[in-house]
């Protein structure tokens, strides 16, 4: 009931919820990459319906998403992350109202069918149910992810999905074109760049000098930036279909609300009116865009950031509008400065951890600077599953981006 009260403002009538369900027949490469990390529980493996029969399934849902009541052969699902609410009805149940979002029952907007049994599946738990039992689900957390298996044939549920890895398998040239566009790859056939006639041998690699690397980026782009417009100096890679560079900050905000404040976050446009006072550290604050965004959206937070670039630091001090947050020209491996003792409730790093000469040392320093119950949030580039760190294209990317700490998810 408490979860329903917290979630009932979620709009379940919108046309699109983030809900992804696939199987190993539609996406064999995807499941092959997962197979090394899990196996069906022993009691499940012994059931005839799953013994070299049926198919494997993967389910990912955003909070408030649902599978309406339906039935099929016997199935099991292991909850990997988040939690989901299940509703069950026995096979002989008269026809129930179709296409009702299961979360509507939780909110009390739609009455439960008579005879319904409900239970919550938490991360680490396995759900099994026999053939033809009607069931509906509701995702209770920002992300609810599960993996399992189902009897029968997936052809009955063919969704016509494109294989997840087919784009990567079939368009290597397109990927390299995109890398060239971003300046991290240059093909042998590439003609000199037209606007300044620079060839690859003329590229400057900075020899690991991050200060000079970011100084040059700031000097080259300085005149294009407007201190009063955060998007002009939020120089991250864009995210999402709307190609926004501010999405990173809302993702960090949501993680802090979920793990530290323990309540649902406001929308990206909302300023917290009754915010909880927190100390938050930006590990690699760059030009201060994240600090400025959080200061505007979470006025009760005490914000501190470190940058390793002199020109970025000068931008924060001399160009940005008046602000309350504090920025230092200092390595982000020293969040507490010279012997500081006031710990942080949250530490976030956006496209900066990848530059760490030793990420283990960085993470250790950040962990020691956290107060009990604190959280570290990292938004960065990671290798795709199955991609070798020794791949020539990856090596070129790491050199061009001064990426010392490239890891896979």
Coordinates of C-alpha atoms in Angstrom, one line a residue:
X1 CA 0.0 0.0 0.0
X2 CA 2.8 2.4 0.9
X3 CA 4.5 1.8 -2.5
X4 CA 1.2 2.4 -4.2
X5 CA 0.8 5.7 -2.5
X6 CA 4.3 6.8 -3.6
X7 CA 3.8 5.6 -7.1
X8 CA 0.3 6.6 -7.9
X9 CA 1.3 9.8 -9.6
X10 CA 3.1 7.7 -12.2
X11 CA 1.2 8.2 -15.5
X12 CA 0.3 4.7 -16.7
X13 CA -2.0 6.0 -19.5
X14 CA 0.9 7.4 -21.6
X15 CA 1.4 5.7 -24.9
X16 CA 5.0 4.5 -24.2
X17 CA 6.4 2.8 -21.1
X18 CA 9.9 1.5 -21.1
X19 CA 9.3 -2.2 -21.1
X20 CA 11.6 -4.7 -22.9
X21 CA 11.0 -8.4 -23.2
X22 CA 12.9 -10.7 -25.4
X23 CA 14.1 -14.4 -25.7
X24 CA 17.1 -16.4 -26.8
X25 CA 15.5 -17.3 -30.2
X26 CA 15.1 -13.6 -31.1
X27 CA 18.4 -12.5 -29.6
X28 CA 20.9 -15.4 -29.4
X29 CA 24.0 -13.2 -29.2
X30 CA 22.5 -11.2 -26.4
X31 CA 21.8 -14.3 -24.3
X32 CA 25.2 -15.8 -25.2
X33 CA 26.8 -12.8 -23.6
X34 CA 24.7 -13.3 -20.5
X35 CA 25.2 -17.0 -20.2
X36 CA 28.6 -16.9 -18.5
X37 CA 27.1 -14.8 -15.6
X38 CA 24.1 -17.0 -14.6
X39 CA 22.6 -20.4 -14.6
X40 CA 19.1 -21.6 -13.8
X41 CA 18.6 -22.6 -10.1
X42 CA 19.1 -26.3 -9.5
X43 CA 15.4 -27.0 -8.6
X44 CA 14.3 -25.3 -11.8
X45 CA 16.8 -27.2 -14.0
X46 CA 15.2 -30.5 -12.8
X47 CA 11.8 -29.6 -14.1
X48 CA 11.0 -31.4 -17.3
X49 CA 9.5 -28.3 -18.9
X50 CA 12.8 -26.5 -18.8
X51 CA 15.2 -29.5 -19.3
X52 CA 16.6 -28.8 -22.7
X53 CA 13.2 -27.5 -23.7
X54 CA 11.5 -24.1 -23.9
X55 CA 13.4 -20.9 -24.2
X56 CA 15.2 -18.3 -22.1
X57 CA 13.7 -14.8 -21.5
X58 CA 14.9 -11.4 -20.4
X59 CA 12.7 -8.7 -18.9
X60 CA 13.5 -5.0 -18.2
X61 CA 10.9 -2.5 -17.1
X62 CA 10.8 1.0 -15.8
X63 CA 8.8 1.9 -12.7
X64 CA 5.1 1.7 -13.3
X65 CA 5.4 -0.5 -16.4
X66 CA 3.4 -3.7 -16.5
X67 CA 2.6 -7.0 -18.2
X68 CA -1.2 -7.2 -18.2
X69 CA -2.9 -10.5 -17.3
X70 CA -2.0 -13.2 -19.7
X71 CA -1.1 -16.9 -19.5
X72 CA 1.3 -19.4 -21.2
X73 CA 3.3 -22.5 -20.4
X74 CA 5.2 -22.9 -17.1
X75 CA 7.8 -20.2 -16.5
X76 CA 10.4 -19.0 -14.0
X77 CA 12.0 -15.6 -13.5
X78 CA 15.0 -14.6 -11.4
X79 CA 14.9 -11.0 -10.2
X80 CA 18.3 -9.4 -11.0
X81 CA 17.6 -5.8 -10.0
X82 CA 14.7 -3.8 -8.4
X83 CA 11.5 -5.5 -7.5
X84 CA 8.2 -6.3 -9.1
X85 CA 4.7 -7.0 -7.9
X86 CA 3.0 -10.2 -9.2
X87 CA -0.7 -10.9 -9.4
X88 CA -1.9 -14.5 -10.1
X89 CA -5.2 -16.1 -11.0
X90 CA -5.8 -19.9 -11.4
X91 CA -6.3 -21.4 -14.8
X92 CA -10.1 -21.8 -14.6
X93 CA -10.7 -18.1 -13.9
X94 CA -13.3 -16.5 -16.1
X95 CA -12.1 -14.0 -18.6
X96 CA -10.6 -10.9 -17.0
X97 CA -10.5 -7.3 -18.3
X98 CA -7.7 -7.3 -20.9
X99 CA -4.8 -4.8 -21.2
X100 CA -5.1 -3.3 -17.7
X101 CA -1.7 -2.0 -16.5
X102 CA -1.0 -4.2 -13.4
X103 CA 0.1 -1.1 -11.4
X104 CA -3.5 0.2 -11.7
X105 CA -4.5 -2.5 -9.2
X106 CA -1.8 -1.3 -6.8
X107 CA -2.9 2.3 -7.1
X108 CA -6.5 1.3 -6.4
X109 CA -7.8 2.7 -9.6
X110 CA -9.0 -0.6 -10.9
X111 CA -10.5 -3.3 -8.7
X112 CA -8.6 -6.6 -8.5
X113 CA -10.3 -9.6 -10.1
X114 CA -11.9 -11.9 -7.4
X115 CA -9.5 -14.7 -6.3
X116 CA -6.3 -12.8 -7.1
X117 CA -3.1 -13.7 -5.2
X118 CA -0.4 -11.1 -5.0
X119 CA 3.2 -11.1 -3.9
X120 CA 6.4 -9.0 -4.3
X121 CA 9.5 -10.4 -5.8
X122 CA 12.7 -8.7 -4.6
X123 CA 16.2 -8.8 -6.2
X124 CA 17.8 -12.2 -5.7
X125 CA 14.5 -14.1 -5.5
X126 CA 13.2 -16.6 -8.1
X127 CA 9.5 -16.9 -9.1
X128 CA 8.1 -20.1 -10.6
X129 CA 4.5 -20.7 -11.7
X130 CA 2.8 -23.6 -13.5
X131 CA 1.3 -23.7 -17.0
X132 CA -1.8 -21.6 -17.8
X133 CA -1.8 -19.6 -14.6
X134 CA -2.9 -16.0 -15.4
X135 CA -0.4 -13.4 -14.2
X136 CA 0.2 -9.7 -14.3
X137 CA 3.2 -7.7 -13.1
X138 CA 4.0 -4.1 -11.9
X139 CA 7.6 -2.7 -11.8
X140 CA 8.1 -1.2 -8.3
X141 CA 11.5 0.3 -8.7
X142 CA 13.0 2.8 -11.2
X143 CA 14.5 -0.3 -12.9
X144 CA 13.1 -3.9 -12.6
X145 CA 15.3 -6.5 -14.5
X146 CA 14.8 -10.2 -14.5
X147 CA 16.1 -13.3 -16.5
X148 CA 14.5 -16.7 -16.6
X149 CA 12.9 -19.3 -18.8
X150 CA 9.6 -20.4 -20.3
X151 CA 8.2 -23.6 -21.6
X152 CA 6.8 -24.0 -25.1
X153 CA 7.9 -22.2 -28.2
X154 CA 8.7 -18.5 -28.5
X155 CA 7.2 -18.4 -32.0
X156 CA 3.8 -18.0 -30.3
X157 CA 5.0 -14.7 -28.9
X158 CA 7.1 -13.5 -31.8
X159 CA 7.4 -9.8 -31.5
X160 CA 9.4 -9.2 -34.7
X161 CA 12.3 -7.6 -32.8
X162 CA 15.6 -6.8 -34.5
X163 CA 18.4 -8.7 -32.9
X164 CA 20.1 -6.5 -30.3
X165 CA 23.6 -7.0 -31.8
X166 CA 22.7 -6.9 -35.5
X167 CA 23.5 -3.2 -35.8
X168 CA 26.9 -3.8 -34.3
X169 CA 27.5 -6.8 -36.4
X170 CA 26.4 -5.3 -39.7
X171 CA 27.6 -1.6 -39.6
X172 CA 31.2 -1.5 -38.6
X173 CA 31.8 1.1 -41.3
X174 CA 29.0 3.3 -39.9
X175 CA 30.4 3.0 -36.4
X176 CA 33.9 4.1 -37.6
X177 CA 32.3 7.0 -39.5
X178 CA 30.7 8.1 -36.2
X179 CA 34.1 7.7 -34.4
X180 CA 35.7 9.9 -37.0
X181 CA 33.0 12.5 -36.6
X182 CA 33.7 12.5 -32.8
X183 CA 37.4 12.8 -33.4
X184 CA 38.5 9.5 -31.9
X185 CA 39.2 7.5 -35.1
X186 CA 40.7 8.3 -38.4
X187 CA 40.7 5.8 -41.3
X188 CA 43.6 5.4 -43.6
X189 CA 41.4 6.4 -46.6
X190 CA 40.3 9.6 -44.9
X191 CA 41.3 12.8 -46.7
X192 CA 42.6 15.7 -44.7
X193 CA 39.9 17.5 -42.7
X194 CA 38.6 20.3 -44.9
X195 CA 38.2 23.1 -42.4
X196 CA 41.8 23.2 -41.1
X197 CA 43.6 20.8 -43.4
X198 CA 44.9 18.7 -40.5
X199 CA 46.1 15.1 -41.2
X200 CA 46.5 12.3 -38.6
X201 CA 50.3 12.9 -38.3
X202 CA 49.5 16.4 -37.2
X203 CA 47.2 15.4 -34.4
X204 CA 48.3 16.4 -30.9
X205 CA 48.0 13.6 -28.4
X206 CA 49.0 15.6 -25.3
X207 CA 51.1 12.6 -23.9
X208 CA 48.7 12.1 -21.0
X209 CA 48.7 15.8 -19.9
X210 CA 45.0 16.2 -19.0
X211 CA 45.5 19.7 -17.8
X212 CA 46.7 20.9 -21.3
X213 CA 44.2 18.6 -23.0
X214 CA 41.2 20.3 -21.3
X215 CA 42.8 23.7 -21.4
X216 CA 43.0 23.5 -25.2
X217 CA 39.4 22.3 -25.4
X218 CA 38.3 25.3 -23.4
X219 CA 40.3 27.8 -25.4
X220 CA 39.1 26.4 -28.7
X221 CA 35.4 26.6 -27.6
X222 CA 35.4 29.5 -25.2
X223 CA 33.8 32.0 -27.5
X224 CA 30.9 29.6 -28.2
X225 CA 29.9 29.3 -24.6
X226 CA 27.2 31.4 -22.8
X227 CA 27.7 31.4 -19.0
X228 CA 24.0 31.9 -18.6
X229 CA 23.1 28.8 -20.6
X230 CA 24.1 25.6 -19.0
X231 CA 23.8 23.5 -22.2
X232 CA 26.4 25.7 -23.9
X233 CA 29.1 24.4 -21.4
X234 CA 27.7 21.0 -20.4
X235 CA 30.2 19.4 -22.8
X236 CA 29.2 15.7 -22.3
X237 CA 28.2 13.3 -24.9
X238 CA 24.4 13.6 -25.5
X239 CA 22.1 10.9 -24.2
X240 CA 18.6 9.7 -25.2
X241 CA 16.5 10.2 -28.3
X242 CA 16.3 14.0 -27.6
X243 CA 20.1 14.1 -27.6
X244 CA 20.4 16.1 -24.3
X245 CA 23.5 16.7 -22.4
X246 CA 21.6 17.5 -19.2
X247 CA 20.2 14.0 -18.9
X248 CA 23.3 13.0 -17.0
X249 CA 22.4 15.3 -14.1
X250 CA 18.9 13.9 -13.7
X251 CA 20.3 10.4 -13.8
X252 CA 22.6 11.3 -10.9
X253 CA 19.8 13.0 -9.1
X254 CA 17.6 10.0 -9.4
X255 CA 20.4 7.7 -8.0
X256 CA 20.9 10.0 -5.0
X257 CA 17.1 10.1 -4.3
X258 CA 16.8 6.4 -4.6
X259 CA 19.9 5.4 -2.5
X260 CA 20.4 8.3 -0.1
X261 CA 17.2 10.2 0.4
X262 CA 15.0 7.1 -0.1
X263 CA 12.2 8.6 -2.0
X264 CA 11.1 9.1 -5.5
X265 CA 12.9 12.0 -7.3
X266 CA 11.2 15.0 -8.8
X267 CA 11.1 15.5 -12.6
X268 CA 14.1 17.1 -14.4
X269 CA 12.2 20.4 -14.6
X270 CA 11.3 20.5 -10.9
X271 CA 13.1 22.5 -8.3
X272 CA 13.1 20.7 -4.9
X273 CA 11.1 23.0 -2.6
X274 CA 11.6 21.0 0.6
X275 CA 15.0 19.5 -0.3
X276 CA 17.1 17.4 2.1
X277 CA 20.4 19.1 3.0
X278 CA 23.2 17.0 1.5
X279 CA 26.9 17.4 0.8
X280 CA 27.6 16.4 -2.8
X281 CA 31.0 16.2 -4.5
X282 CA 31.6 16.5 -8.3
X283 CA 34.7 14.4 -9.1
X284 CA 35.9 16.1 -12.3
X285 CA 33.6 19.0 -12.5
X286 CA 35.0 20.4 -15.7
X287 CA 33.3 23.8 -16.5
X288 CA 30.9 23.5 -13.6
X289 CA 27.8 22.7 -15.6
X290 CA 26.7 19.9 -13.2
X291 CA 27.3 22.0 -10.1
X292 CA 25.3 24.9 -11.6
X293 CA 22.4 22.5 -12.6
X294 CA 22.2 21.0 -9.1
X295 CA 22.5 24.4 -7.4
X296 CA 19.4 25.5 -9.4
X297 CA 17.4 22.3 -8.9
X298 CA 18.5 21.3 -5.4
X299 CA 19.2 24.6 -3.5
X300 CA 19.6 22.8 -0.2
X301 CA 22.6 20.8 -1.3
X302 CA 26.1 21.9 -0.4
X303 CA 28.1 21.4 -3.6
X304 CA 31.9 21.0 -4.1
X305 CA 33.8 20.2 -7.3
X306 CA 37.3 19.5 -8.4
X307 CA 38.8 20.2 -11.9
X308 CA 42.3 19.4 -13.1
X309 CA 42.2 22.1 -15.8
X310 CA 43.4 25.7 -15.1
X311 CA 41.3 27.1 -18.0
X312 CA 38.2 25.3 -16.8
X313 CA 38.8 26.5 -13.3
X314 CA 39.2 30.1 -14.5
X315 CA 35.9 29.8 -16.4
X316 CA 34.1 28.8 -13.2
X317 CA 35.7 31.6 -11.2
X318 CA 35.6 34.4 -13.7
X319 CA 32.9 33.7 -16.2
X320 CA 30.0 31.9 -14.5
X321 CA 27.2 33.9 -12.9
X322 CA 27.4 34.3 -9.1
X323 CA 27.0 30.9 -7.4
X324 CA 27.1 29.2 -4.0
X325 CA 29.0 26.0 -4.9
X326 CA 32.8 25.8 -4.4
X327 CA 35.3 24.6 -7.1
X328 CA 38.9 23.8 -6.6
X329 CA 41.8 23.3 -9.0
X330 CA 42.7 19.9 -7.5
X331 CA 42.9 16.2 -8.4
X332 CA 39.5 14.5 -7.9
X333 CA 41.4 11.7 -6.0
X334 CA 41.4 14.1 -3.0
X335 CA 37.7 14.9 -2.4
X336 CA 38.3 16.0 1.2
X337 CA 41.2 18.2 0.2
X338 CA 44.0 18.7 2.8
X339 CA 42.8 16.6 5.7
X340 CA 39.1 17.5 5.5
X341 CA 36.8 15.6 7.7
X342 CA 33.3 16.5 6.6
X343 CA 32.3 13.6 4.4
X344 CA 29.9 13.7 1.4
X345 CA 26.5 12.1 1.1
X346 CA 27.0 11.5 -2.6
X347 CA 29.9 11.7 -5.1
X348 CA 29.3 11.7 -8.8
X349 CA 31.7 11.6 -11.7
X350 CA 30.6 12.3 -15.3
X351 CA 33.0 11.4 -18.1
X352 CA 36.0 11.9 -15.7
X353 CA 36.6 8.5 -14.1
X354 CA 37.8 7.2 -17.4
X355 CA 40.8 9.6 -17.2
X356 CA 41.9 8.2 -13.8
X357 CA 45.5 6.8 -13.9
X358 CA 44.3 4.2 -11.4
X359 CA 40.6 3.8 -11.0
X360 CA 41.0 1.6 -8.0
X361 CA 42.8 4.4 -6.2
X362 CA 40.2 6.9 -7.2
X363 CA 37.3 4.7 -6.1
X364 CA 39.0 4.0 -2.8
X365 CA 39.5 7.7 -2.2
X366 CA 35.9 8.4 -3.0
X367 CA 34.6 5.6 -0.8
X368 CA 36.6 6.9 2.1
X369 CA 35.1 10.4 1.6
X370 CA 31.5 9.0 1.8
X371 CA 29.4 9.3 4.9
X372 CA 27.5 6.1 6.0
X373 CA 24.7 5.3 3.5
X374 CA 26.3 7.5 0.8
X375 CA 26.5 6.7 -2.9
X376 CA 29.0 7.0 -5.8
X377 CA 27.4 7.6 -9.2
X378 CA 29.6 7.2 -12.4
X379 CA 28.4 8.1 -15.8
X380 CA 31.1 7.3 -18.3
X381 CA 32.3 5.4 -21.4
X382 CA 32.5 1.6 -21.0
X383 CA 33.5 -1.1 -23.4
X384 CA 30.6 -3.1 -24.9
X385 CA 30.4 -6.7 -23.6
X386 CA 32.7 -8.9 -25.7
X387 CA 34.8 -6.0 -26.9
X388 CA 38.5 -6.5 -26.3
X389 CA 40.6 -3.8 -24.6
X390 CA 43.3 -4.6 -27.1
X391 CA 41.1 -3.9 -30.2
X392 CA 43.0 -1.4 -32.4
X393 CA 40.0 1.0 -32.6
X394 CA 39.6 0.9 -28.8
X395 CA 43.3 1.6 -28.4
X396 CA 43.0 4.6 -30.7
X397 CA 40.0 5.9 -28.7
X398 CA 41.9 5.6 -25.4
X399 CA 44.9 7.5 -26.8
X400 CA 42.7 10.3 -28.3
X401 CA 40.5 10.6 -25.2
X402 CA 43.3 10.1 -22.7
X403 CA 41.2 7.2 -21.3
X404 CA 43.4 5.4 -18.8
X405 CA 40.6 3.5 -17.1
X406 CA 38.4 1.8 -19.8
X407 CA 36.3 -1.0 -18.3
X408 CA 33.5 -3.2 -19.5
X409 CA 30.1 -3.3 -17.8

